[in-house]
Short mmCIF file of C-alpha atoms in Angstrom, two decimals:
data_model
loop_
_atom_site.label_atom_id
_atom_site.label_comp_id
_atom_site.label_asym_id
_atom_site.label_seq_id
_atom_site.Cartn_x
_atom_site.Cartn_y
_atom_site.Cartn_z
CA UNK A 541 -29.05 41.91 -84.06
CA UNK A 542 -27.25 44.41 -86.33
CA UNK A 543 -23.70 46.10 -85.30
CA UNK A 544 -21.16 47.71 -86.78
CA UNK A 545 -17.39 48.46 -85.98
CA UNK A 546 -15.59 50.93 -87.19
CA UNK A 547 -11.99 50.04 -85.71
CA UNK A 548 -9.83 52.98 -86.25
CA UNK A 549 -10.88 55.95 -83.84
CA UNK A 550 -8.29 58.54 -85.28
CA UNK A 551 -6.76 58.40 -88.66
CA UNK A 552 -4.23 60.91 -89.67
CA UNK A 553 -3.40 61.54 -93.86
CA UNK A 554 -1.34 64.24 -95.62
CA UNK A 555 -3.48 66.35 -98.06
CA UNK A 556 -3.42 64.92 -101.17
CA UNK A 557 -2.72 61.28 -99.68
CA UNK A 558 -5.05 58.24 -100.54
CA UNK A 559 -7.48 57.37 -97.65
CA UNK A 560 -9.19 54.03 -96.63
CA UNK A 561 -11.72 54.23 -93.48
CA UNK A 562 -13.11 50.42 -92.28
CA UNK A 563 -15.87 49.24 -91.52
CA UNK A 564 -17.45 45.67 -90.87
CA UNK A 565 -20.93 44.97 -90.09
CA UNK A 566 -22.74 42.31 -88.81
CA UNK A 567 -26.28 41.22 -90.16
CA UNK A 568 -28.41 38.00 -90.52
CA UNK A 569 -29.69 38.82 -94.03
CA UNK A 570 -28.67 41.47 -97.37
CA UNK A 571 -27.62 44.65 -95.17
CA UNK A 572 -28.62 48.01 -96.36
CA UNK A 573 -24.96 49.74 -95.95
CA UNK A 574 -24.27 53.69 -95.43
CA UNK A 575 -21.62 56.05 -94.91
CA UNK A 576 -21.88 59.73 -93.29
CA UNK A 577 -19.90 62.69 -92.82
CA UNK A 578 -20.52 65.20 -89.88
CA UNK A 579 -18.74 68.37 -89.92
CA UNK A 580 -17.99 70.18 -86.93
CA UNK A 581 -20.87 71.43 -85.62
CA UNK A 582 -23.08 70.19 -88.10
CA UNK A 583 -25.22 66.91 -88.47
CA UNK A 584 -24.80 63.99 -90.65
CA UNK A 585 -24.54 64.11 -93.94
CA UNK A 586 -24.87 60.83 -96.45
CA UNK A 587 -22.07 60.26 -98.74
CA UNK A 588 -23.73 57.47 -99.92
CA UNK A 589 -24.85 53.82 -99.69
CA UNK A 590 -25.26 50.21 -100.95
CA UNK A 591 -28.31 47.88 -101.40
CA UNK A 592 -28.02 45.80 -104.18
CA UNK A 593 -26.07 45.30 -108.05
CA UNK A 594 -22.71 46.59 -108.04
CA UNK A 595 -20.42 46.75 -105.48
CA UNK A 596 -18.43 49.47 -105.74
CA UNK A 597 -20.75 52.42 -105.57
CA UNK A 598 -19.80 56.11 -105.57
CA UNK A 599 -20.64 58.93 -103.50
CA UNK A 600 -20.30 62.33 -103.62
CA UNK A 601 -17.19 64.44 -103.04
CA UNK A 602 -15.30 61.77 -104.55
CA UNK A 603 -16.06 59.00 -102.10
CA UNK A 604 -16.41 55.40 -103.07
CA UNK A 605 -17.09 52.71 -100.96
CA UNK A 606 -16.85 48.64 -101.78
CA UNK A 607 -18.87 45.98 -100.16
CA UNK A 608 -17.26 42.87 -99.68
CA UNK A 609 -19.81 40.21 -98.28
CA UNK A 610 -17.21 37.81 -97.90
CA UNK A 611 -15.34 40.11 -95.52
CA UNK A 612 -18.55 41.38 -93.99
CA UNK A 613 -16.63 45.17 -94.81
CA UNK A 614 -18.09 48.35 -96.54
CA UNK A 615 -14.69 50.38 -96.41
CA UNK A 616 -14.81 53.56 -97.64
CA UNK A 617 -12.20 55.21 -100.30
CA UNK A 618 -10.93 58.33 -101.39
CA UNK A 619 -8.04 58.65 -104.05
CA UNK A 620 -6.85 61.97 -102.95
CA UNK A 621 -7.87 63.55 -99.77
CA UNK A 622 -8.66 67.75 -99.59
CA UNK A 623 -7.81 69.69 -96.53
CA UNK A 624 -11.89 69.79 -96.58
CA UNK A 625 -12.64 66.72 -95.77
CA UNK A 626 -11.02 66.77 -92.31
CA UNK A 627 -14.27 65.12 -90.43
CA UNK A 628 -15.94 62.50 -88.56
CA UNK A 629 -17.11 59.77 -90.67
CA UNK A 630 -19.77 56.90 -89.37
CA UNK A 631 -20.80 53.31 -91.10
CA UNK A 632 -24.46 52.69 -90.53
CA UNK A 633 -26.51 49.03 -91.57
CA UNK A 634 -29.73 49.11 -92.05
CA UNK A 635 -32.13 46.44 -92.55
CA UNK A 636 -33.19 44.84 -95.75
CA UNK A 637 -36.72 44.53 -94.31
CA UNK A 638 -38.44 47.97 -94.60
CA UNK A 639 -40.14 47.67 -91.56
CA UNK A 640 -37.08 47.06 -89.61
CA UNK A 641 -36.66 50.75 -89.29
CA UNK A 642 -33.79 51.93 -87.64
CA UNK A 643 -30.02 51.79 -88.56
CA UNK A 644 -27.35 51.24 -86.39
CA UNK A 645 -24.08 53.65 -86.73
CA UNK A 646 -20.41 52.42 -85.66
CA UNK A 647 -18.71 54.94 -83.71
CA UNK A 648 -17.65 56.94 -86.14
CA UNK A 649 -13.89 57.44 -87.46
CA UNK A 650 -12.09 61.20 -86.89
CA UNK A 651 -10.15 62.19 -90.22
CA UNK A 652 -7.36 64.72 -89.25
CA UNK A 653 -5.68 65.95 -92.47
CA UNK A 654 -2.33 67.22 -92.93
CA UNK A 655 -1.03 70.14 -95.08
CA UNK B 955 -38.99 72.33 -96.11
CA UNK B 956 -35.97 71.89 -97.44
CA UNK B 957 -34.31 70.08 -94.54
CA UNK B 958 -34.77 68.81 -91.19
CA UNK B 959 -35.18 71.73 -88.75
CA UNK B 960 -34.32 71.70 -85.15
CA UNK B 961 -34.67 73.91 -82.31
CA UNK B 962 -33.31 75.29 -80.13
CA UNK B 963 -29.40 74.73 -81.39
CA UNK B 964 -28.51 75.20 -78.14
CA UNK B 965 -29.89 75.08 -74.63
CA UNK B 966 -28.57 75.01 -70.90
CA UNK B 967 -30.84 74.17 -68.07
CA UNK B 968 -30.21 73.65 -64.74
CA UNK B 969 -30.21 70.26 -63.57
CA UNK B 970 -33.89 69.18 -62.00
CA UNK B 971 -35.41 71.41 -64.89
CA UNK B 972 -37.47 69.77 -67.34
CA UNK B 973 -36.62 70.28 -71.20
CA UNK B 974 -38.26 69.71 -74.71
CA UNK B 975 -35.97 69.69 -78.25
CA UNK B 976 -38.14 70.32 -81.39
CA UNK B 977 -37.62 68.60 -84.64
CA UNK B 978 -39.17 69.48 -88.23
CA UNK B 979 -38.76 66.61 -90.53
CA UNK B 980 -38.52 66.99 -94.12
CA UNK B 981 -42.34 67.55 -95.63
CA UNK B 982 -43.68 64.24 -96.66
CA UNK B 983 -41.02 62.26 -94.82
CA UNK B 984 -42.73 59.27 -93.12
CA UNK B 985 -39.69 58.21 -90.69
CA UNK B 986 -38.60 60.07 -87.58
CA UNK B 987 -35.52 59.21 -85.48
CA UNK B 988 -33.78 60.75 -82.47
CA UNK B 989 -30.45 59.74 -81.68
CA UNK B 990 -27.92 61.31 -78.86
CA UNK B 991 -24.22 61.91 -79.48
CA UNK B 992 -22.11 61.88 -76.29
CA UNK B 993 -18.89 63.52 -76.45
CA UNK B 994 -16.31 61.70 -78.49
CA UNK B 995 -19.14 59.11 -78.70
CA UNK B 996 -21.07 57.74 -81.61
CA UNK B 997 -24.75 57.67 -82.22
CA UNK B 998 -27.27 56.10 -79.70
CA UNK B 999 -30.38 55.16 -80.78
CA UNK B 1000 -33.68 56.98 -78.73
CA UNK B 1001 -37.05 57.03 -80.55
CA UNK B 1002 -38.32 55.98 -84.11
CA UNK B 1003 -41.64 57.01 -85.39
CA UNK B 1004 -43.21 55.50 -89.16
CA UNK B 1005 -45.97 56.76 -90.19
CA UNK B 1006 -49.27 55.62 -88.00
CA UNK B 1007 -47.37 53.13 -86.23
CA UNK B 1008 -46.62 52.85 -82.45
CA UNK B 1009 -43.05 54.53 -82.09
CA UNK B 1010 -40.02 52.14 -81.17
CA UNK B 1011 -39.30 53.54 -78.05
CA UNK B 1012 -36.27 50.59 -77.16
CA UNK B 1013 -33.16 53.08 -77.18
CA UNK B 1014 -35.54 55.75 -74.51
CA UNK B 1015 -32.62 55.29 -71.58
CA UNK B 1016 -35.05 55.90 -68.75
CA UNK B 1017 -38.57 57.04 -68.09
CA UNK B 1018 -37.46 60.37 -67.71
CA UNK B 1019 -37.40 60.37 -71.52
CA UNK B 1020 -40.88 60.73 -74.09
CA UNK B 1021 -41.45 61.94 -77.03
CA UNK B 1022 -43.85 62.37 -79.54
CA UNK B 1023 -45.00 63.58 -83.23
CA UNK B 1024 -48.06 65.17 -83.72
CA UNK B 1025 -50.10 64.74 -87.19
CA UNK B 1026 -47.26 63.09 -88.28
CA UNK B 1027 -44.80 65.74 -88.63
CA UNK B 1028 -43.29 67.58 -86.10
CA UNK B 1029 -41.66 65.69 -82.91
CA UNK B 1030 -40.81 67.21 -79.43
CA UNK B 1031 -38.07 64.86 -77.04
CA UNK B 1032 -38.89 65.70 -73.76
CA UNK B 1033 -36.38 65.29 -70.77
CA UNK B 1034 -37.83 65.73 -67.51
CA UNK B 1035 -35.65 66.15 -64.06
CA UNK B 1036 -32.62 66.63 -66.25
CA UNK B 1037 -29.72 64.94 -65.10
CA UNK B 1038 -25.47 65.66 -65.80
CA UNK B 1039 -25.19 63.14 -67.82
CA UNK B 1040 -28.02 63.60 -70.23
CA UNK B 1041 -25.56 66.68 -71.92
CA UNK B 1042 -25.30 65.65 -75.64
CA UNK B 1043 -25.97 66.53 -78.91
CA UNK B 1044 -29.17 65.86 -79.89
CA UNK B 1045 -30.11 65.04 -83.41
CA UNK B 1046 -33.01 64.06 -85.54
CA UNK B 1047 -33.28 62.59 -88.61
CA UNK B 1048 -36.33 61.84 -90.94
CA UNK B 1049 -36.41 59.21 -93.96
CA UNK B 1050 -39.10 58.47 -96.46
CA UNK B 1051 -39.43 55.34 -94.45
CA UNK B 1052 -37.63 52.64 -96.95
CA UNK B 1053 -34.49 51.90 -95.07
CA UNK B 1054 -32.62 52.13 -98.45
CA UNK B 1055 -33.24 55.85 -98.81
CA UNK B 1056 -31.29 56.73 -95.92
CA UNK B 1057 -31.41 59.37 -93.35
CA UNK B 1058 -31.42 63.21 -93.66
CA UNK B 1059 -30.31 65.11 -90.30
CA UNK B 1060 -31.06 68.15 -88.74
CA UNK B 1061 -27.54 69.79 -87.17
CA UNK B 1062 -28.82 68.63 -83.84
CA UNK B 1063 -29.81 70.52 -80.39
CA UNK B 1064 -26.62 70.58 -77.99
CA UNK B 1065 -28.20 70.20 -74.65
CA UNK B 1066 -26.03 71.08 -71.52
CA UNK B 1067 -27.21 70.25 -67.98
CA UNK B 1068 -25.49 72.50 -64.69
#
């Protein structure tokens, strides 16, 4: 079966301050790998995702995420964090099998940011 | 259209009353998913319709919970006999149907039960 853990609940950063969020996943085969945003009040929004070739891939609003199959992590990065980005953030894994169909999300990481 | 569209945003109900949340998937998306998001909670998996397929209905916590999607495009979660602690957020997602793609979500129906 598929899981993911996203082990920080509550991180705190200063505007302008680098920010890692973690998250490990566990799958039998190539994972499908995901990160979302959800504003307040909002749904989820993709930032973006890994499947296959490199693995560093970039999202938008200046996201990047690495996958490290060794580590069985997909953190996701952010040089330089914006008061705007203050959010809930969830790791998903999906399978590699089309048909598998669903994704499973971790329980998502709150990012409080700092003036 | 251009997103995933779901109604109402909010609703209260009295508990015992019966309730259904409306989702509009993105036009040609095959994939549907419902997921509920307790407070302070993450995602829990409900329903997931592709294409002509019987819907995964594994995550459906009790048979007070159904759901389906007519013609292949619009879905309806009913709740029947609402209970306390089915108040969540409510949120559907649709997907071309290739895991890869990923999901696009509707802002979700917050449901509150008195």
């Amino acid at each position: 079966a598929q899981s993911v853990t996203q082990p920080d609940i509550h991180i705190t950063v200063s505007e302008g301050a680098s920010l890692e969020l973690r998250c490990n996943y566990s799958y039998g085969a190539t994972p499908y790998l995901f990160w979302y945003v959800q504003s307040p009040g909002q749904g989820l929004q993709l930032l973006l995702k890994y499947f296959s070739g490199d693995t560093l891939v970039q999202g938008i609003k200046g996201f990047e995420a690495e996958f490290k199959r060794s580590q069985s992590s997909f953190n996701l990065r952010k040089p330089s964090v914006h008061w705007s980005d203050a959010a809930e953030y969830f790791c998903a894994v999906g399978g590699y099998n089309t048909n598998a169909g669903k994704s499973t999300f971790g329980d998502g990481t709150t990012l409080t940011v700092k003036p | 259209g251009a997103g995933v569209s779901q109604s109402p945003s909010n609703k209260v109900t009295e508990k015992g009353k019966d309730v259904e949340l409306r989702c509009d998937p993105i036009s040609g998306h095959t994939a549907l998913y419902w997921y509920r998001q307790s407070l302070g909670q993450g995602l829990e998996f409900l329903i997931y319709f592709q294409g002509n397929s019987a819907p995964d209905k594994s995550g459906l916590p009790s048979d007070r919970f159904s759901a389906e999607r007519t013609g292949g495009s619009v879905s309806t979660l009913t709740i029947q006999r609402t209970q306390q602690e089915d108040s969540a957020v409510y949120l559907c997602a649709s997907s071309t149907g290739t895991v890869r793609d990923g999901y696009t979500f509707g802002s979700g129906t917050r449901l509150t039960v008195v």
